[in-house]
Amino acid sequence: MWPCLLLLFSCGEQNPNAIDLDLNRPFITRVVPGDKKITVEFVAQNREYGFDGYNIYIAEDKTRVREQIVLSPTLVKPTLKADATTSVVTYTFTIEHNVTYYRSYTAGTVGNISIFNGVGYNIWVAAYRAQPEKESTYDLNLVSVVYPRPEFLSYTALNTTGLSFPDAVGRITFSNAGGAFCVIETNGGGVQDMGYASSLTGIVTAPTNGYSSAPCILHAGHLYGIVTSTGVYAKLFVRSVSGTFDSAVIDYCYQPTANVTSY
Amino acid sequence: MRLFLIFSFAVIAGLGCSDNPLAIIDDYNTPSDVRSAPSNAAIVIDFLSANDAVDFLGFNVYISSTSNMTDARVISNGASLPTFAYLAHTYSNIRLVITNDASVRPLTNGYTYYVAVSAYGTNNYLTRLFQQGYGGNQGGVIELMPTALSAAMPRREGVIVFSNNTFNASADDGIRYTQGAQTNCALFDDAGANEAAATADFYCSYTNIPGPGLVPYAVCGANNPNSFQMQSLGFQNDFYAMAQMPAGGYTAAGTHYICASNHMYALYSPNSGGTYVKIWVTSITVGARVTVTARWAAVVGSSKL
């Protein structure tokens, strides 16, 4: 056990700024998968001497997450500059395929990052001080995993059509039976109405239960969860439903990797 | 100068040969992502924490009736602080439940309270510096006052079990909301009226669908006297994790939603400046009779419940 207090005895000038403080650790609150991109949302409070901002690390292998850092647009650390603050602040950073830069410490390379749909990426955020260089303490529990997925925006669904996720095994069918525009999963999976949302990313973790094989009425502004018999999770957001219930404009996405609830 | 590198401390003190003692306080990790949910004469608080410091003792919860915390009081644990002792240094999702205590912190249903959480600890060295006039903290307290507030208005809640035997297009039993001195939901016996005349605020119904067969639906009675509309919020693990009811998306009374275990439903009525009811079906058993167990909470003038 560390002692509660450390006494420093020195003769000469005492520089309190040279004393090495631990940096408070940021917490990831939400990681939003996109189409070949990832948006990291985290909260933090830091005002340690020399505090510079936050470094975001990304890796497919959770145990090697510290080996590849996301770089700022000017290719330097920290990933995200930030000011010292006494209150908790929410930060957002988006990592995008072929746009965002990274540095690999193992390969010694710098370049555009590759983000593939259906692949799991582990994300860790560290508070950072440049001089002398230091980061907040690493903890495996602070690493979040996210799976980017393809998405299709403003798709017009007709009452005579359907969609497959990602193949014919999982399929949904639209209909307008009974004076409403409905969706039904027709091959052993299910649908559920997850309620009012502002967009397709209102919910980013699929519920693993609660799906029904019955037709589900589509309401404008609602988000719907879908699971296929093979464990593929999909969701759709209803932008509008036509007054005659023969079409609806939807945004939808599915997670290509089965049994992964990140979407 | 010799310099010791240290980790996981809240206070670092230095004594120079000719210098005054100095102390640098390393802030504890502030509780983050603080969320509150109202309960019955109680408030449920969830947040994230990971504190390394060895002199960290736990969390203080502050409560106020105003959003600028003008009458903020720390909730003491008996005579001592912190409010909740918590010595683990690992990353944790923490849930605290603040209950009504009429003498020290009344939590009255229908009143809004603002809560904040801080990380708290003490270090005797700071007390010594204070006593010696070097500017240490009185009582040796290490605490960064919280700025993130979360509002919650406690309200009544309960559990209702209703059971129907002829479930085809029938609303035998359901749930009816009433607003008296306090909001309330109770078992409503519709005494054989059929679905078209459904006046329950919430009930379950069956429809026989080719393929899936008999499918139970949750319905807000088409003729409910409280003018409620409804929507499904889908599968939820926790009655308190989903505290904020949606601002929109409610559909006309009589609309059918899938009824399944752990599904949550939000009811909204424009009456009384906005009345919300949330219903969480904890079980549904289908047999000769269909029995639904549901938790409910109701509130007037707030969409958070």
Coordinates of C-alpha atoms in Angstrom, one line a residue:
Chain A
M1 CA 0.0 0.0 0.0
W2 CA 1.2 3.5 -0.8
P3 CA 1.5 5.9 2.0
C4 CA -1.0 8.7 2.1
L5 CA 1.6 11.3 2.1
L6 CA 5.0 11.8 0.7
L7 CA 7.3 14.3 2.2
L8 CA 9.9 15.8 0.0
F9 CA 13.0 17.1 1.6
S10 CA 15.2 19.2 -0.5
C11 CA 17.6 22.0 -0.2
G12 CA 17.2 24.8 -2.6
E13 CA 14.5 25.9 -4.8
Q14 CA 11.3 23.9 -4.5
N15 CA 9.2 23.8 -7.7
P16 CA 5.8 22.5 -7.0
N17 CA 5.1 22.3 -10.7
A18 CA 7.8 19.6 -11.1
I19 CA 5.9 17.3 -8.8
D20 CA 4.3 14.6 -10.8
L21 CA 0.6 14.3 -10.3
D22 CA -1.5 11.5 -11.7
L23 CA -3.9 12.7 -14.4
N24 CA -7.6 12.1 -13.8
R25 CA -9.0 9.4 -16.1
P26 CA -11.6 10.1 -18.7
F27 CA -14.6 7.9 -18.9
I28 CA -16.1 6.8 -22.3
T29 CA -19.9 7.2 -22.0
R30 CA -21.0 6.2 -25.5
V31 CA -19.3 4.9 -28.6
V32 CA -21.4 5.4 -31.7
P33 CA -20.6 3.1 -34.7
G34 CA -21.1 4.6 -38.1
D35 CA -20.6 3.5 -41.7
K36 CA -16.8 3.0 -41.6
K37 CA -16.5 5.5 -38.8
I38 CA -16.6 5.7 -35.0
T39 CA -17.7 8.6 -32.8
V40 CA -16.3 8.5 -29.3
E41 CA -18.1 10.4 -26.5
F42 CA -16.4 10.8 -23.2
V43 CA -16.4 12.8 -20.1
A44 CA -13.5 14.1 -18.1
Q45 CA -12.2 16.7 -15.6
N46 CA -8.5 17.6 -15.7
R47 CA -6.5 20.6 -14.4
E48 CA -3.2 19.0 -13.5
Y49 CA -0.2 21.1 -14.3
G50 CA 0.8 20.8 -17.9
F51 CA -2.5 19.1 -18.9
D52 CA -2.7 19.2 -22.7
G53 CA -5.8 17.3 -23.8
Y54 CA -6.8 13.7 -24.6
N55 CA -5.3 10.9 -26.6
I56 CA -7.6 8.3 -28.2
Y57 CA -6.2 4.9 -28.9
I58 CA -7.7 2.3 -31.2
A59 CA -7.0 -1.4 -31.9
E60 CA -8.7 -4.5 -33.0
D61 CA -6.9 -6.4 -30.2
K62 CA -8.1 -5.2 -26.8
T63 CA -4.8 -6.1 -25.1
R64 CA -2.8 -4.0 -27.6
V65 CA -5.0 -0.9 -27.6
R66 CA -2.2 1.3 -26.5
E67 CA -0.1 0.5 -29.5
Q68 CA -2.0 2.7 -32.0
I69 CA -2.9 6.3 -31.4
V70 CA -5.3 8.5 -33.3
L71 CA -3.5 11.7 -34.3
S72 CA -4.9 15.2 -34.5
P73 CA -5.3 16.7 -38.0
T74 CA -1.8 18.2 -37.6
L75 CA -0.4 14.8 -36.9
V76 CA 0.6 15.5 -33.3
K77 CA -0.5 14.5 -29.8
P78 CA -2.8 14.9 -28.2
T79 CA -5.6 13.6 -30.4
L80 CA -7.9 16.3 -29.0
K81 CA -6.6 19.5 -27.4
A82 CA -8.5 20.6 -24.2
D83 CA -8.3 23.2 -21.6
A84 CA -8.0 22.7 -17.9
T85 CA -11.3 22.7 -16.1
T86 CA -12.8 22.2 -12.6
S87 CA -16.0 20.7 -13.9
V88 CA -16.8 17.6 -15.9
V89 CA -16.9 18.3 -19.6
T90 CA -18.3 16.1 -22.4
Y91 CA -16.0 15.6 -25.5
T92 CA -16.8 14.1 -28.9
F93 CA -14.3 12.9 -31.5
T94 CA -15.0 11.0 -34.8
I95 CA -12.6 8.6 -36.3
E96 CA -13.2 8.1 -40.0
H97 CA -12.0 5.6 -42.6
N98 CA -9.3 7.1 -44.8
V99 CA -9.6 10.5 -43.2
T100 CA -8.3 10.3 -39.7
Y101 CA -4.6 9.8 -39.1
Y102 CA -3.0 7.3 -36.8
R103 CA 0.5 6.4 -35.6
S104 CA 1.4 2.8 -34.9
Y105 CA 4.1 2.5 -32.2
T106 CA 4.8 -1.1 -33.1
A107 CA 5.1 -0.7 -36.9
G108 CA 6.5 2.8 -36.6
T109 CA 4.1 4.1 -39.2
V110 CA 1.9 7.1 -39.7
G111 CA -1.0 7.1 -42.1
N112 CA -4.7 7.3 -42.8
I113 CA -6.6 4.9 -40.6
S114 CA -8.7 2.0 -42.0
I115 CA -12.0 1.4 -40.4
F116 CA -14.0 -1.6 -41.7
N117 CA -17.6 -2.4 -41.1
G118 CA -18.3 -5.5 -39.0
V119 CA -14.9 -5.4 -37.3
G120 CA -14.6 -4.8 -33.6
Y121 CA -12.4 -1.8 -32.5
N122 CA -11.3 -1.2 -29.0
I123 CA -11.1 2.4 -27.9
W124 CA -9.3 3.9 -24.9
V125 CA -9.1 7.5 -24.0
A126 CA -6.2 8.9 -21.9
A127 CA -5.7 12.3 -20.4
Y128 CA -2.3 13.7 -21.7
R129 CA 0.5 16.0 -20.6
A130 CA 3.1 16.8 -23.1
Q131 CA 6.0 18.1 -20.9
P132 CA 7.2 15.9 -19.5
E133 CA 5.1 13.3 -21.3
K134 CA 2.6 11.5 -19.2
E135 CA -0.9 9.9 -19.5
S136 CA -3.6 8.9 -17.2
T137 CA -3.4 5.3 -15.8
Y138 CA -4.5 2.6 -18.2
D139 CA -7.3 0.3 -17.1
L140 CA -8.7 -2.5 -19.2
N141 CA -12.2 -1.6 -17.8
L142 CA -12.0 1.8 -19.4
V143 CA -11.7 0.3 -22.9
S144 CA -14.9 0.2 -25.0
V145 CA -15.5 -1.9 -28.0
V146 CA -17.5 -0.8 -31.1
Y147 CA -18.4 -2.4 -34.4
P148 CA -18.9 0.0 -37.4
R149 CA -21.7 -1.1 -39.8
P150 CA -23.1 -0.1 -43.2
E151 CA -26.1 2.2 -43.2
F152 CA -28.6 3.3 -45.7
L153 CA -30.3 6.7 -45.3
S154 CA -33.6 8.1 -46.7
Y155 CA -34.5 4.7 -48.3
T156 CA -38.1 4.6 -49.6
A157 CA -39.7 1.4 -48.5
L158 CA -42.8 0.3 -50.4
N159 CA -45.5 -1.8 -48.9
T160 CA -44.8 -4.5 -51.4
T161 CA -41.1 -4.8 -50.7
G162 CA -38.7 -6.0 -48.1
L163 CA -35.0 -5.9 -47.0
S164 CA -32.4 -8.6 -46.2
F165 CA -29.8 -8.4 -43.4
P166 CA -27.3 -9.1 -44.8
D167 CA -28.6 -11.9 -47.0
A168 CA -31.8 -13.8 -47.5
V169 CA -31.5 -15.5 -44.1
G170 CA -32.7 -12.4 -42.3
R171 CA -35.4 -10.6 -44.1
I172 CA -38.1 -8.1 -43.2
T173 CA -41.3 -7.5 -45.2
F174 CA -43.3 -4.3 -45.4
S175 CA -47.1 -4.4 -45.7
N176 CA -50.1 -2.1 -45.2
A177 CA -52.6 -4.6 -43.9
G178 CA -55.2 -3.2 -41.5
G179 CA -54.8 0.5 -42.3
A180 CA -51.2 0.9 -41.1
F181 CA -47.7 0.5 -42.5
C182 CA -46.2 -2.6 -40.9
V183 CA -42.9 -4.4 -40.8
I184 CA -42.4 -8.1 -40.0
E185 CA -39.4 -10.4 -39.8
T186 CA -40.4 -13.4 -41.8
N187 CA -37.7 -15.9 -41.2
G188 CA -37.5 -16.8 -37.5
G189 CA -36.4 -13.5 -36.1
G190 CA -38.3 -10.6 -34.7
V191 CA -39.0 -6.8 -34.5
Q192 CA -39.6 -4.4 -31.6
D193 CA -40.6 -0.8 -31.4
M194 CA -38.0 1.0 -29.3
G195 CA -39.9 4.3 -29.2
Y196 CA -39.3 7.9 -30.2
A197 CA -35.8 8.8 -31.2
S198 CA -34.1 11.8 -32.9
S199 CA -32.2 9.6 -35.4
L200 CA -30.9 6.2 -36.3
T201 CA -28.2 6.5 -33.6
G202 CA -30.6 7.2 -30.7
I203 CA -29.9 3.7 -29.5
V204 CA -26.5 2.1 -30.3
T205 CA -26.7 -1.1 -28.4
A206 CA -29.3 -3.7 -29.5
P207 CA -31.5 -5.2 -26.9
T208 CA -30.9 -9.0 -26.8
N209 CA -34.5 -9.8 -25.8
G210 CA -38.0 -8.6 -26.4
Y211 CA -38.5 -9.2 -30.2
S212 CA -41.8 -10.4 -31.6
S213 CA -42.6 -12.3 -34.8
A214 CA -45.8 -10.4 -35.2
P215 CA -46.2 -7.4 -37.5
C216 CA -45.1 -4.2 -36.0
I217 CA -46.7 -0.8 -37.0
L218 CA -44.2 1.8 -38.2
H219 CA -44.7 5.3 -36.7
A220 CA -42.8 8.3 -37.8
G221 CA -40.0 9.3 -35.4
H222 CA -39.7 5.8 -33.9
L223 CA -36.7 3.5 -33.9
Y224 CA -37.2 -0.2 -34.5
G225 CA -34.9 -3.1 -33.5
I226 CA -34.7 -6.2 -35.6
V227 CA -33.0 -9.5 -35.0
T228 CA -32.7 -12.3 -37.5
S229 CA -32.7 -16.1 -36.8
T230 CA -28.9 -16.0 -37.2
G231 CA -28.4 -13.3 -34.6
V232 CA -27.8 -10.4 -36.9
Y233 CA -29.1 -7.1 -35.3
A234 CA -30.5 -4.3 -37.4
K235 CA -32.4 -1.2 -36.7
L236 CA -34.5 1.2 -38.7
F237 CA -35.6 4.8 -38.0
V238 CA -38.8 6.0 -39.6
R239 CA -38.6 9.5 -41.1
S240 CA -42.1 9.5 -42.5
V241 CA -45.0 7.3 -43.4
S242 CA -47.2 8.1 -46.4
G243 CA -50.8 9.1 -45.6
T244 CA -52.1 6.1 -47.6
F245 CA -49.7 3.7 -45.8
D246 CA -48.2 2.4 -49.0
S247 CA -44.6 3.7 -48.4
A248 CA -42.3 5.0 -45.7
V249 CA -39.0 6.8 -45.8
I250 CA -36.5 5.1 -43.4
D251 CA -32.9 5.1 -42.4
Y252 CA -31.6 1.6 -41.6
C253 CA -28.4 -0.3 -40.8
Y254 CA -27.4 -3.7 -39.7
Q255 CA -24.4 -5.2 -38.0
P256 CA -22.7 -7.6 -40.4
T257 CA -21.2 -9.7 -37.6
A258 CA -23.7 -12.0 -36.0
N259 CA -24.4 -11.8 -32.3
V260 CA -22.7 -8.4 -32.0
T261 CA -25.1 -5.8 -30.4
S262 CA -23.1 -2.8 -31.4
Y263 CA -24.9 -1.0 -34.2
Chain B
M1 CA 16.7 18.8 -5.8
R2 CA 15.6 15.3 -5.3
L3 CA 12.2 14.4 -6.7
F4 CA 10.2 11.4 -6.0
L5 CA 7.8 10.3 -8.6
I6 CA 4.6 9.0 -7.1
F7 CA 1.3 7.8 -8.3
S8 CA -2.2 7.6 -6.9
F9 CA -2.0 10.3 -4.3
A10 CA -4.4 13.0 -3.5
V11 CA -1.9 15.2 -1.7
I12 CA 1.7 15.8 -2.3
A13 CA 3.6 17.8 0.3
G14 CA 7.0 19.2 0.2
L15 CA 9.3 20.5 2.9
G16 CA 12.2 22.6 1.7
C17 CA 15.2 23.5 4.0
S18 CA 14.3 27.2 3.8
D19 CA 10.9 26.9 2.3
N20 CA 7.4 26.9 3.8
P21 CA 5.7 23.6 3.5
L22 CA 3.7 23.3 0.4
A23 CA 0.8 21.1 -0.5
I24 CA -0.5 20.3 -4.0
I25 CA -3.9 18.8 -4.1
D26 CA -4.5 16.3 -6.8
D27 CA -8.2 16.3 -7.6
Y28 CA -10.0 13.1 -7.2
N29 CA -11.7 11.8 -10.3
T30 CA -15.0 13.6 -10.3
P31 CA -18.0 11.3 -10.5
S32 CA -19.0 11.4 -14.1
D33 CA -22.1 10.9 -16.2
V34 CA -24.3 11.6 -13.2
R35 CA -27.9 10.6 -13.9
S36 CA -30.8 10.7 -11.5
A37 CA -34.2 9.0 -11.7
P38 CA -37.2 9.8 -9.4
S39 CA -38.6 7.1 -7.2
N40 CA -41.3 7.0 -4.5
A41 CA -40.2 9.6 -2.0
A42 CA -36.7 8.8 -3.2
I43 CA -34.1 9.5 -5.9
V44 CA -31.9 7.0 -7.6
I45 CA -28.5 8.3 -8.7
D46 CA -26.2 6.5 -11.2
F47 CA -22.7 7.6 -12.1
L48 CA -19.2 6.4 -13.1
S49 CA -16.2 6.5 -10.8
A50 CA -12.6 5.3 -10.7
N51 CA -10.5 6.8 -7.9
D52 CA -6.9 5.8 -7.3
A53 CA -6.1 8.0 -4.4
V54 CA -5.4 6.2 -1.2
D55 CA -7.0 8.9 1.0
F56 CA -10.3 8.8 -1.1
L57 CA -13.1 7.9 1.2
G58 CA -16.3 7.9 -0.9
F59 CA -19.0 10.2 -2.3
N60 CA -20.9 13.1 -1.0
V61 CA -24.4 13.7 -2.3
Y62 CA -25.7 17.3 -2.3
I63 CA -29.3 18.1 -2.6
S64 CA -31.1 21.4 -3.2
S65 CA -34.6 22.6 -4.0
T66 CA -33.1 25.2 -6.5
S67 CA -31.2 24.7 -9.7
N68 CA -28.5 27.1 -8.6
M69 CA -28.1 25.1 -5.4
T70 CA -28.7 28.1 -3.1
D71 CA -30.0 25.8 -0.3
A72 CA -27.7 22.9 -1.1
R73 CA -27.0 20.6 1.8
V74 CA -24.7 17.6 1.9
I75 CA -26.4 14.5 3.0
S76 CA -24.5 13.2 6.0
N77 CA -24.1 9.6 6.9
G78 CA -25.1 10.0 10.5
A79 CA -22.8 12.6 11.8
S80 CA -19.9 11.9 9.4
L81 CA -19.0 12.3 5.8
P82 CA -18.9 11.1 3.2
T83 CA -22.5 10.4 2.4
F84 CA -21.5 7.0 1.0
A85 CA -18.3 5.4 2.0
Y86 CA -16.7 3.7 -1.0
L87 CA -13.1 2.6 -0.9
A88 CA -12.7 0.6 -4.1
H89 CA -10.3 2.1 -6.6
T90 CA -11.6 0.3 -9.6
Y91 CA -13.7 1.6 -12.5
S92 CA -17.3 1.2 -11.3
N93 CA -20.9 2.0 -12.3
I94 CA -22.3 3.1 -8.9
R95 CA -26.0 3.4 -8.0
L96 CA -27.0 5.3 -4.8
V97 CA -30.6 5.5 -3.6
I98 CA -31.4 8.6 -1.6
T99 CA -34.5 8.0 0.5
N100 CA -36.8 10.3 2.4
D101 CA -35.8 11.1 5.9
A102 CA -38.4 13.6 7.3
S103 CA -36.1 15.1 9.9
V104 CA -33.0 15.8 7.8
R105 CA -33.8 15.5 4.1
P106 CA -37.5 15.3 3.3
L107 CA -38.1 14.0 -0.2
T108 CA -41.7 14.8 -1.0
N109 CA -43.5 13.5 -4.0
G110 CA -44.3 16.2 -6.5
Y111 CA -41.4 18.5 -5.6
T112 CA -38.3 18.8 -7.7
Y113 CA -34.9 18.3 -6.2
Y114 CA -31.4 18.9 -7.6
V115 CA -28.7 16.5 -6.8
A116 CA -24.9 16.5 -7.3
V117 CA -22.2 14.1 -6.4
S118 CA -18.6 14.7 -5.4
A119 CA -15.6 12.5 -4.6
Y120 CA -14.5 13.1 -1.0
G121 CA -11.5 12.3 1.2
T122 CA -9.4 13.8 4.0
N123 CA -5.7 14.2 4.7
N124 CA -4.3 15.1 8.0
Y125 CA -1.4 17.0 6.5
L126 CA -3.8 19.6 5.1
T127 CA -5.2 20.1 8.6
R128 CA -1.7 20.7 9.9
L129 CA -0.9 23.2 7.2
F130 CA -4.2 25.0 8.0
Q131 CA -3.4 25.2 11.7
Q132 CA 0.1 26.4 10.9
G133 CA -1.3 29.2 8.7
Y134 CA 0.1 27.8 5.5
G135 CA -3.2 27.6 3.7
G136 CA -4.1 24.0 4.0
N137 CA -7.7 22.9 4.2
Q138 CA -9.7 23.1 7.4
G139 CA -10.5 19.6 8.4
G140 CA -8.1 18.3 5.8
V141 CA -10.9 17.9 3.3
I142 CA -10.1 17.1 -0.3
E143 CA -13.2 17.7 -2.5
L144 CA -13.9 19.5 -5.7
M145 CA -17.4 20.9 -5.5
P146 CA -19.6 19.3 -8.1
T147 CA -21.1 21.4 -10.8
A148 CA -23.1 18.8 -12.7
L149 CA -26.6 18.9 -11.4
S150 CA -29.4 16.4 -12.1
A151 CA -33.0 17.2 -11.4
A152 CA -35.6 14.7 -10.2
M153 CA -39.1 14.9 -8.9
P154 CA -40.1 12.0 -6.7
R155 CA -43.5 10.5 -7.4
R156 CA -45.6 7.5 -6.5
E157 CA -45.0 4.1 -8.0
G158 CA -46.4 0.6 -7.6
V159 CA -47.1 -2.8 -9.0
I160 CA -50.4 -4.0 -10.5
V161 CA -51.3 -7.5 -11.6
F162 CA -54.2 -7.8 -14.0
S163 CA -55.6 -11.0 -15.4
N164 CA -58.1 -11.6 -18.2
N165 CA -59.8 -14.8 -19.3
T166 CA -61.4 -13.9 -22.6
F167 CA -58.6 -12.0 -24.2
N168 CA -59.9 -11.8 -27.7
A169 CA -60.8 -8.2 -28.3
S170 CA -61.7 -7.7 -24.7
A171 CA -60.4 -5.4 -22.0
D172 CA -61.5 -7.2 -18.9
D173 CA -59.0 -5.7 -16.6
G174 CA -56.4 -3.0 -17.0
I175 CA -54.8 0.0 -15.3
R176 CA -56.6 3.3 -14.6
Y177 CA -54.8 6.5 -13.7
T178 CA -56.3 8.9 -11.2
Q179 CA -55.1 12.2 -10.0
G180 CA -56.0 13.1 -6.5
A181 CA -53.8 14.6 -3.9
Q182 CA -51.1 12.5 -5.6
T183 CA -50.9 10.7 -8.9
N184 CA -52.1 7.1 -8.7
C185 CA -52.6 4.0 -10.8
A186 CA -54.9 1.2 -9.8
L187 CA -56.4 -2.0 -11.1
F188 CA -59.4 -1.2 -13.4
D189 CA -62.1 -3.7 -13.9
D190 CA -63.9 -3.0 -17.1
A191 CA -66.7 -5.5 -16.2
G192 CA -67.0 -7.2 -19.6
A193 CA -67.0 -4.2 -21.9
N194 CA -65.3 -4.9 -25.2
E195 CA -62.3 -3.4 -26.7
A196 CA -64.1 -0.8 -28.7
A197 CA -65.4 0.7 -25.5
A198 CA -62.1 0.3 -23.7
T199 CA -61.8 2.9 -21.1
A200 CA -58.8 1.5 -19.3
D201 CA -55.7 3.7 -19.7
F202 CA -53.6 0.5 -20.3
Y203 CA -54.6 -3.0 -20.9
C204 CA -53.6 -6.1 -22.9
S205 CA -55.4 -7.7 -25.8
Y206 CA -54.9 -10.7 -28.0
T207 CA -55.0 -10.9 -31.8
N208 CA -54.8 -14.1 -33.8
I209 CA -52.3 -13.5 -36.5
P210 CA -51.7 -16.1 -39.2
G211 CA -48.2 -17.4 -38.6
P212 CA -47.3 -16.1 -35.1
G213 CA -50.7 -17.1 -33.7
L214 CA -52.1 -15.4 -30.7
V215 CA -50.1 -12.2 -30.1
P216 CA -50.6 -10.2 -27.0
Y217 CA -50.7 -6.4 -27.5
A218 CA -50.5 -3.5 -25.1
V219 CA -53.1 -0.9 -25.7
C220 CA -54.0 2.5 -24.3
G221 CA -57.8 2.4 -24.2
A222 CA -59.3 4.0 -27.3
N223 CA -61.9 5.8 -25.1
N224 CA -59.8 6.4 -22.0
P225 CA -61.2 9.4 -20.1
N226 CA -57.7 10.8 -19.3
S227 CA -56.9 11.5 -23.0
F228 CA -53.7 9.4 -22.8
Q229 CA -51.7 8.5 -25.9
M230 CA -49.0 5.9 -25.8
Q231 CA -45.8 4.5 -27.2
S232 CA -43.6 1.5 -26.7
L233 CA -40.0 2.0 -25.5
G234 CA -39.0 -1.6 -26.2
F235 CA -37.1 -4.0 -24.0
Q236 CA -35.6 -2.4 -20.9
N237 CA -33.5 -4.0 -18.2
D238 CA -34.3 -1.6 -15.4
F239 CA -37.2 0.5 -14.2
Y240 CA -34.9 3.4 -13.3
A241 CA -32.4 3.3 -16.2
M242 CA -35.1 4.8 -18.5
A243 CA -36.2 7.9 -16.6
Q244 CA -36.7 10.4 -19.4
M245 CA -40.0 9.9 -21.3
P246 CA -39.8 10.9 -24.9
A247 CA -40.9 14.4 -25.9
G248 CA -42.8 13.1 -29.0
G249 CA -43.8 9.9 -30.8
Y250 CA -47.0 9.2 -28.9
T251 CA -49.7 7.5 -31.0
A252 CA -53.4 7.8 -30.8
A253 CA -55.2 5.9 -28.1
G254 CA -56.2 2.4 -29.3
T255 CA -52.9 1.8 -31.2
H256 CA -51.6 -1.7 -30.6
Y257 CA -48.0 -2.4 -29.5
I258 CA -46.4 -5.7 -28.8
C259 CA -46.8 -6.7 -25.2
A260 CA -43.8 -8.6 -23.9
S261 CA -42.0 -9.1 -20.7
N262 CA -39.6 -6.3 -19.8
H263 CA -41.1 -4.0 -22.4
M264 CA -41.7 -0.4 -21.2
Y265 CA -44.5 1.9 -22.3
A266 CA -44.9 5.6 -22.0
L267 CA -48.3 7.3 -21.7
Y268 CA -48.8 11.0 -22.2
S269 CA -51.8 13.2 -21.7
P270 CA -52.0 17.0 -22.2
N271 CA -54.2 17.1 -19.1
S272 CA -53.0 19.2 -16.2
G273 CA -50.2 20.7 -18.2
G274 CA -48.8 17.3 -19.2
T275 CA -49.3 14.0 -17.4
Y276 CA -47.0 11.0 -17.9
V277 CA -47.3 7.4 -16.9
K278 CA -44.6 4.8 -17.4
I279 CA -45.5 1.2 -17.3
W280 CA -43.0 -1.6 -17.3
V281 CA -44.3 -5.1 -17.9
T282 CA -42.3 -7.4 -15.7
S283 CA -44.0 -10.6 -16.6
I284 CA -46.7 -11.9 -18.9
T285 CA -48.0 -15.4 -18.7
V286 CA -50.3 -16.9 -21.3
G287 CA -52.6 -19.8 -20.4
A288 CA -56.3 -20.2 -19.9
R289 CA -56.0 -16.8 -18.4
V290 CA -53.5 -14.2 -19.3
T291 CA -51.8 -12.5 -16.4
V292 CA -49.7 -9.4 -16.7
T293 CA -47.6 -7.9 -13.9
A294 CA -46.6 -4.3 -14.4
R295 CA -44.7 -1.6 -12.5
W296 CA -46.1 1.9 -12.9
A297 CA -45.1 5.4 -12.1
A298 CA -47.0 8.6 -12.8
V299 CA -46.2 12.2 -12.6
V300 CA -47.8 15.6 -13.5
G301 CA -45.8 18.4 -15.0
S302 CA -42.6 16.5 -15.8
S303 CA -41.5 14.1 -18.4
K304 CA -38.9 12.5 -16.2
L305 CA -40.2 9.6 -14.2

